[in-house]
Short mmCIF file of C-alpha atoms and ligand atoms in Angstrom, two decimals:
data_model
loop_
_atom_site.label_atom_id
_atom_site.label_comp_id
_atom_site.label_asym_id
_atom_site.label_seq_id
_atom_site.Cartn_x
_atom_site.Cartn_y
_atom_site.Cartn_z
CA UNK E 1 -22.83 -9.21 -16.13
CA UNK E 2 -20.89 -6.72 -14.22
CA UNK E 3 -18.04 -8.28 -12.32
CA UNK E 4 -18.48 -8.05 -8.91
CA UNK E 5 -15.34 -6.99 -6.47
CA UNK E 6 -14.20 -7.51 -2.49
CA UNK E 7 -12.47 -5.50 -0.82
CA UNK E 8 -10.68 -6.86 2.57
CA UNK E 9 -9.48 -4.70 4.69
CA UNK E 10 -11.44 -1.46 3.09
CA UNK E 11 -11.41 0.72 6.17
CA UNK E 12 -7.63 1.20 6.50
CA UNK E 13 -5.46 3.56 4.02
CA UNK E 14 -5.15 2.30 1.12
CA UNK E 15 -8.66 0.56 1.44
CA UNK E 16 -10.60 3.28 2.11
CA UNK E 17 -9.55 5.43 -1.31
CA UNK E 18 -9.08 2.13 -3.56
CA UNK E 19 -12.96 1.37 -2.41
CA UNK E 20 -14.60 4.77 -3.29
CA UNK E 21 -12.62 4.62 -6.60
CA UNK E 22 -13.83 1.31 -7.59
CA UNK E 23 -17.02 2.42 -6.62
CA UNK E 24 -16.85 5.48 -9.18
CA UNK E 25 -15.30 2.90 -11.93
CA UNK E 26 -17.77 -0.03 -11.72
CA UNK E 27 -20.77 0.81 -9.44
CA UNK E 28 -21.44 1.20 -6.20
CA UNK E 29 -23.48 -2.32 -5.80
CA UNK E 30 -20.58 -4.27 -7.41
CA UNK E 31 -17.95 -2.98 -4.77
CA UNK E 32 -18.03 -4.86 -1.09
CA UNK E 33 -16.17 -3.16 1.46
CA UNK E 34 -15.09 -5.03 4.80
CA UNK E 35 -12.95 -4.96 7.58
CA UNK E 36 -12.52 -6.18 11.08
CA UNK E 37 -14.43 -2.22 12.04
CA UNK E 38 -16.39 -0.01 10.54
CA UNK E 39 -14.60 3.12 8.08
CA UNK E 40 -15.80 6.51 8.18
CA UNK E 41 -19.07 7.68 7.12
CA UNK E 42 -18.11 8.12 2.86
CA UNK E 43 -17.05 4.50 2.75
CA UNK E 44 -19.96 2.72 4.83
CA UNK E 45 -22.50 4.75 3.47
CA UNK E 46 -21.41 4.32 -0.65
CA UNK E 47 -22.62 0.90 -1.04
CA UNK E 48 -22.11 -2.64 0.55
CA UNK E 49 -20.20 -3.47 4.30
CA UNK E 50 -19.34 -6.61 5.45
CA UNK E 51 -18.06 -7.03 9.16
CA UNK E 52 -15.36 -9.68 8.05
CA UNK E 53 -11.84 -10.53 9.25
CA UNK E 54 -10.03 -11.60 6.39
CA UNK E 55 -8.22 -14.53 8.95
CA UNK E 56 -11.33 -16.73 8.74
CA UNK E 57 -11.28 -18.62 6.05
CA UNK E 58 -15.05 -19.86 6.03
CA UNK E 59 -16.26 -16.66 6.75
CA UNK E 60 -14.67 -14.64 3.68
CA UNK E 61 -15.66 -17.43 1.50
CA UNK E 62 -19.71 -16.46 2.77
CA UNK E 63 -19.39 -12.89 1.45
CA UNK E 64 -17.71 -14.19 -1.91
CA UNK E 65 -20.20 -16.82 -2.66
CA UNK E 66 -23.28 -15.28 -1.29
CA UNK E 67 -22.37 -11.89 -3.24
CA UNK E 68 -20.95 -14.01 -6.41
CA UNK E 69 -17.22 -11.96 -5.84
CA UNK E 70 -14.87 -12.68 -8.58
CA UNK E 71 -12.15 -10.41 -7.71
CA UNK E 72 -10.47 -9.58 -4.49
CA UNK E 73 -8.22 -6.91 -3.40
CA UNK E 74 -6.49 -8.09 0.23
CA UNK E 75 -5.84 -5.10 1.48
CA UNK E 76 -5.90 -6.13 5.22
CA UNK E 77 -2.12 -5.88 6.55
CA UNK E 78 0.24 -4.80 10.26
CA UNK E 79 2.59 -2.49 8.72
CA UNK E 80 6.33 -2.30 9.74
CA UNK E 81 6.28 -0.27 13.16
CA UNK E 82 3.79 -2.49 14.83
CA UNK E 83 4.91 -5.42 13.37
CA UNK E 84 7.84 -5.76 15.18
CA UNK E 85 5.57 -5.45 18.31
CA UNK E 86 3.96 -7.99 17.80
CA UNK E 87 5.74 -10.31 15.24
CA UNK E 88 3.41 -13.19 15.87
CA UNK E 89 -0.15 -11.33 15.16
CA UNK E 90 1.85 -9.32 12.54
CA UNK E 91 2.82 -12.84 10.49
CA UNK E 92 -1.04 -14.85 11.58
CA UNK E 93 -2.64 -11.75 9.57
CA UNK E 94 0.07 -11.04 6.87
CA UNK E 95 0.30 -14.62 5.72
CA UNK E 96 -2.92 -16.52 6.55
CA UNK E 97 -5.06 -14.09 5.12
CA UNK E 98 -3.07 -14.41 1.97
CA UNK E 99 -3.42 -18.17 1.64
CA UNK E 100 -6.92 -17.83 2.31
CA UNK E 101 -7.77 -15.59 -1.15
CA UNK E 102 -4.78 -17.80 -3.25
CA UNK E 103 -6.85 -20.67 -1.52
CA UNK E 104 -10.24 -19.54 -3.03
CA UNK E 105 -8.54 -18.33 -6.56
CA UNK E 106 -6.63 -22.07 -7.16
CA UNK E 107 -10.70 -23.85 -6.51
CA UNK E 108 -12.11 -20.65 -9.39
CA UNK E 109 -13.91 -19.32 -6.73
CA UNK E 110 -12.28 -16.35 -7.93
CA UNK E 111 -10.59 -15.12 -11.13
CA UNK E 112 -8.63 -12.79 -10.40
CA UNK E 113 -6.39 -11.61 -6.73
CA UNK E 114 -4.37 -7.73 -5.77
CA UNK E 115 -2.16 -8.12 -3.04
CA UNK E 116 0.13 -5.49 -1.81
CA UNK E 117 3.62 -5.44 -1.05
CA UNK E 118 6.55 -3.13 -0.01
CA UNK E 119 9.83 -1.70 -0.66
CA UNK E 120 10.33 -3.64 3.01
CA UNK E 121 10.74 -6.59 1.02
CA UNK E 122 14.02 -5.22 0.45
CA UNK E 123 17.39 -4.84 3.53
CA UNK E 124 20.57 -3.99 3.83
CA UNK E 125 22.01 -5.51 1.19
CA UNK E 126 20.03 -4.94 -1.10
CA UNK E 127 21.48 -1.66 -4.01
CA UNK E 128 20.31 1.37 -2.18
CA UNK E 129 19.72 3.47 -5.30
CA UNK E 130 18.09 2.78 -7.98
CA UNK E 131 16.58 -0.47 -6.24
CA UNK E 132 16.39 -2.87 -9.82
CA UNK E 133 12.98 -4.95 -10.02
CA UNK E 134 15.08 -8.65 -9.17
CA UNK E 135 18.17 -8.18 -6.77
CA UNK E 136 19.42 -9.07 -3.05
CA UNK E 137 16.46 -9.28 -0.80
CA UNK E 138 17.52 -10.00 2.74
CA UNK E 139 14.68 -8.32 4.39
CA UNK E 140 15.14 -7.62 8.70
CA UNK E 141 11.56 -7.09 9.59
CA UNK E 142 8.85 -9.08 10.72
CA UNK E 143 6.78 -6.83 7.93
CA UNK E 144 9.79 -7.21 5.45
CA UNK E 145 10.17 -10.90 6.14
CA UNK E 146 6.32 -11.52 5.86
CA UNK E 147 6.05 -9.67 2.12
CA UNK E 148 8.85 -11.34 0.73
CA UNK E 149 7.45 -14.80 1.45
CA UNK E 150 3.80 -13.19 0.37
CA UNK E 151 5.54 -12.48 -3.14
CA UNK E 152 7.05 -15.89 -3.53
CA UNK E 153 3.52 -17.37 -2.79
CA UNK E 154 2.13 -15.59 -5.15
CA UNK E 155 4.50 -16.18 -8.06
CA UNK E 156 4.37 -19.95 -6.63
CA UNK E 157 0.63 -20.04 -7.10
CA UNK E 158 0.58 -18.51 -10.96
CA UNK E 159 3.76 -21.05 -12.45
CA UNK E 160 1.63 -24.04 -10.47
CA UNK E 161 -1.84 -23.42 -10.14
CA UNK E 162 -2.40 -20.41 -12.70
CA UNK E 163 -3.60 -18.48 -10.48
CA UNK E 164 -4.18 -15.01 -11.70
CA UNK E 165 -2.57 -12.59 -9.31
CA UNK E 166 -1.06 -9.26 -9.22
CA UNK E 167 1.21 -7.57 -7.14
CA UNK E 168 2.89 -4.11 -6.07
CA UNK E 169 5.44 -3.04 -3.70
CA UNK E 170 4.47 0.33 -2.30
CA UNK E 171 6.06 3.17 -1.46
CA UNK E 172 5.28 4.84 1.25
CA UNK E 173 2.13 6.39 0.67
CA UNK E 174 0.79 9.98 1.33
CA UNK E 175 -2.79 11.06 1.70
CA UNK E 176 -5.46 12.86 3.03
CA UNK E 177 -8.23 11.18 3.66
CA UNK E 178 -7.50 8.50 5.65
CA UNK E 179 -4.11 8.21 8.10
CA UNK E 180 -1.74 5.53 7.72
CA UNK E 181 -1.58 3.03 10.99
CA UNK E 182 2.05 1.51 12.20
CA UNK E 183 3.99 2.02 9.41
CA UNK E 184 7.59 4.11 8.89
CA UNK E 185 7.07 6.04 6.78
CA UNK E 186 3.50 7.52 8.59
CA UNK E 187 6.02 10.87 9.07
CA UNK E 188 5.22 11.84 5.53
CA UNK E 189 1.34 12.62 6.35
CA UNK E 190 1.99 13.47 9.98
CA UNK E 191 3.86 16.40 9.29
CA UNK E 192 1.46 17.90 7.16
CA UNK E 193 -1.12 17.42 9.87
CA UNK E 194 0.87 19.00 12.45
CA UNK E 195 1.52 21.95 9.44
CA UNK E 196 -1.20 23.08 10.01
CA UNK E 197 -2.26 22.28 13.24
CA UNK E 198 0.93 23.60 15.33
CA UNK E 199 3.18 24.72 12.98
CA UNK E 200 5.59 22.19 13.68
CA UNK E 201 6.47 18.39 13.31
CA UNK E 202 9.38 16.55 15.55
CA UNK E 203 10.08 13.52 12.93
CA UNK E 204 10.71 9.87 14.33
CA UNK E 205 13.51 9.58 11.44
CA UNK E 206 16.53 11.33 11.25
CA UNK E 207 17.28 14.89 8.02
CA UNK E 208 18.69 13.32 5.96
CA UNK E 209 16.76 9.45 5.79
CA UNK E 210 15.72 9.44 1.78
CA UNK E 211 13.01 6.98 1.09
CA UNK E 212 10.25 6.01 -1.83
CA UNK E 213 6.95 7.74 -1.51
CA UNK E 214 4.07 8.25 -3.72
CA UNK E 215 0.90 10.63 -3.44
CA UNK E 216 -2.12 8.05 -2.73
CA UNK E 217 -3.67 9.45 -6.43
CA UNK E 218 -1.13 7.76 -7.78
CA UNK E 219 -1.09 4.32 -5.80
CA UNK E 220 -4.29 3.74 -6.61
CA UNK E 221 -4.12 4.59 -10.29
CA UNK E 222 -1.54 2.45 -10.45
CA UNK E 223 -3.37 -0.30 -8.31
CA UNK E 224 -6.32 -0.10 -10.94
CA UNK E 225 -3.76 0.02 -14.29
CA UNK E 226 -1.92 -3.49 -13.26
CA UNK E 227 -5.68 -5.03 -12.13
CA UNK E 228 -6.73 -4.69 -15.68
CA UNK E 229 -3.92 -5.12 -17.82
CA UNK E 230 -3.94 -7.79 -20.10
CA UNK E 231 -2.76 -10.51 -18.03
CA UNK E 232 -0.20 -12.01 -21.03
CA UNK E 233 2.20 -8.60 -20.58
CA UNK E 234 2.53 -9.19 -17.07
CA UNK E 235 5.75 -10.35 -16.62
CA UNK E 236 6.40 -9.78 -12.88
CA UNK E 237 4.08 -12.19 -10.93
CA UNK E 238 5.63 -11.62 -7.25
CA UNK E 239 5.33 -8.45 -7.53
CA UNK E 240 6.35 -4.71 -9.09
CA UNK E 241 8.79 -2.44 -8.47
CA UNK E 242 6.59 0.94 -8.22
CA UNK E 243 8.56 4.84 -7.95
CA UNK E 244 7.15 8.40 -8.32
CA UNK E 245 9.33 10.64 -6.07
CA UNK E 246 12.10 9.85 -3.04
CA UNK E 247 12.82 12.52 -0.16
CA UNK E 248 13.60 12.82 2.78
CA UNK E 249 12.16 14.46 5.94
CA UNK E 250 14.53 17.01 5.72
CA UNK E 251 14.05 17.99 1.71
CA UNK E 252 9.92 17.54 2.57
CA UNK E 253 10.20 20.28 5.34
CA UNK E 254 11.69 22.39 2.73
CA UNK E 255 8.74 22.04 0.26
CA UNK E 256 6.62 22.35 2.98
CA UNK E 257 8.36 26.00 4.00
CA UNK E 258 7.86 27.04 0.45
CA UNK E 259 3.93 27.42 1.35
CA UNK E 260 4.59 28.09 5.52
CA UNK E 261 7.30 29.89 5.91
CA UNK E 262 7.34 29.76 9.51
CA UNK E 263 6.96 25.85 9.46
CA UNK E 264 9.84 24.44 12.46
CA UNK E 265 10.83 21.02 12.26
CA UNK E 266 12.77 18.84 15.08
CA UNK E 267 14.20 15.52 14.97
CA UNK E 268 14.17 12.86 17.56
CA UNK E 269 14.71 9.55 15.90
CA UNK E 270 13.55 6.31 17.74
CA UNK E 271 13.09 2.42 16.47
CA UNK E 272 12.14 3.23 13.08
CA UNK E 273 15.29 4.65 12.25
CA UNK E 274 16.88 1.31 12.06
CA UNK E 275 14.04 0.16 9.65
CA UNK E 276 14.00 3.22 7.40
CA UNK E 277 17.91 2.39 7.06
CA UNK E 278 17.05 -1.17 5.47
CA UNK E 279 15.33 0.11 2.64
CA UNK E 280 16.58 1.81 -0.37
CA UNK E 281 16.41 5.23 -1.06
CA UNK E 282 15.25 4.64 -4.73
CA UNK E 283 13.35 2.53 -7.00
CA UNK E 284 13.69 1.33 -10.72
CA UNK E 285 10.30 0.70 -11.35
CA UNK E 286 11.56 0.37 -15.49
CA UNK E 287 9.49 -3.08 -15.60
CA UNK E 288 6.19 -1.91 -14.68
CA UNK E 289 7.18 1.08 -17.15
CA UNK E 290 7.41 -1.79 -19.40
CA UNK E 291 5.34 -4.06 -19.16
CA UNK E 292 1.44 -2.15 -18.00
CA UNK E 293 2.94 1.68 -18.78
CA UNK E 294 2.93 2.57 -15.19
CA UNK E 295 3.93 6.26 -15.45
CA UNK E 296 3.60 8.69 -12.08
CA UNK E 297 2.15 11.50 -12.41
CA UNK E 298 2.92 13.99 -8.87
CA UNK E 299 6.19 14.91 -7.44
CA UNK E 300 7.29 16.45 -3.63
CA UNK E 301 5.90 20.29 -4.63
CA UNK E 302 3.00 18.77 -6.34
CA UNK E 303 2.31 15.76 -3.75
CA UNK E 304 2.81 19.28 -0.95
CA UNK E 305 0.68 21.39 -2.65
CA UNK E 306 -2.27 18.85 -2.93
CA UNK E 307 -2.23 17.97 0.65
CA UNK E 308 -2.04 21.23 2.23
CA UNK E 309 -4.97 22.27 -0.26
CA UNK E 310 -7.31 19.05 0.69
CA UNK E 311 -6.39 19.38 4.40
CA UNK E 312 -7.07 22.83 4.73
CA UNK E 313 -10.20 22.72 2.87
CA UNK E 314 -11.51 19.97 5.81
CA UNK E 315 -10.49 22.26 8.23
CA UNK E 316 -12.98 24.06 6.88
C1 LIG I 401 5.81 0.75 6.11
O1 LIG I 401 5.79 2.11 6.66
O2 LIG I 401 5.18 0.10 6.99
C2 LIG I 401 4.87 1.17 5.01
C3 LIG I 401 5.35 0.38 3.90
C4 LIG I 401 6.54 0.85 3.15
O3 LIG I 401 5.26 -0.87 3.26
N1 LIG I 401 4.36 2.22 4.50
#
């Protein structure tokens, strides 16, 4: 029998594309999307959808039992910039949803869990270049603290109860289908929309702030490859470092200017600059490469061309 997958937070930036990719792979009826609000037509019309608050453990269990769910992808989260404004809500959402899912797995009501972590688990005392898989981790943001705690809980549930939980430390994600919301790396998506709309962009990070980034197609492929990997080969049950490229706002503006020579960028750093300054500039993902064969496909040039091409096509 085909397995049934539940996506929590299916209407967000990653959730939308992940749901569509998993429906392509496993068939529409096998992938149940859920969120606290409805998503775009592409998501709503392509398979089953449930309004579900992932902090509500009973409601989650009802959906799991009703559909006979085997695997959960928990994509609901409050990102770094918003979490600084609403620390209590961020902690509640980011932690309690994870506990709800891990508990279902511990009780053998589901068999596998995906939970996203982030480069935000690192802090200013972490080596900034080529940040290793295992290193000093002293996150300074509410979001980073919740992700680091979540990683420890994932490793604990795996070791103590045999829960098959798998996780990636996503860098900033660049996508054209759905906008991000409330992150520090969101500028790298906004800039493309503004380049095409107005020909200029004012960036909330300074010109030389280099951060790890990834095109969404790579992130979705990484997620699916990790979830299909042989569990015995996975040496990391907290969360894997994942790398594709690193660039600064000035470098991204330069790549856009190669296609739109008149594009202009200005800089007005705000509170998100401090968050970005505490994160790594580049990531060592050698363990993901050796354990389950991870290889990125999109660099800065390829990402820039794909984003401009797809957004232009959307505009018609
Ligand atoms: C954010 O900026 O908060 C996220 C992340 C790096 O996890 N995109």
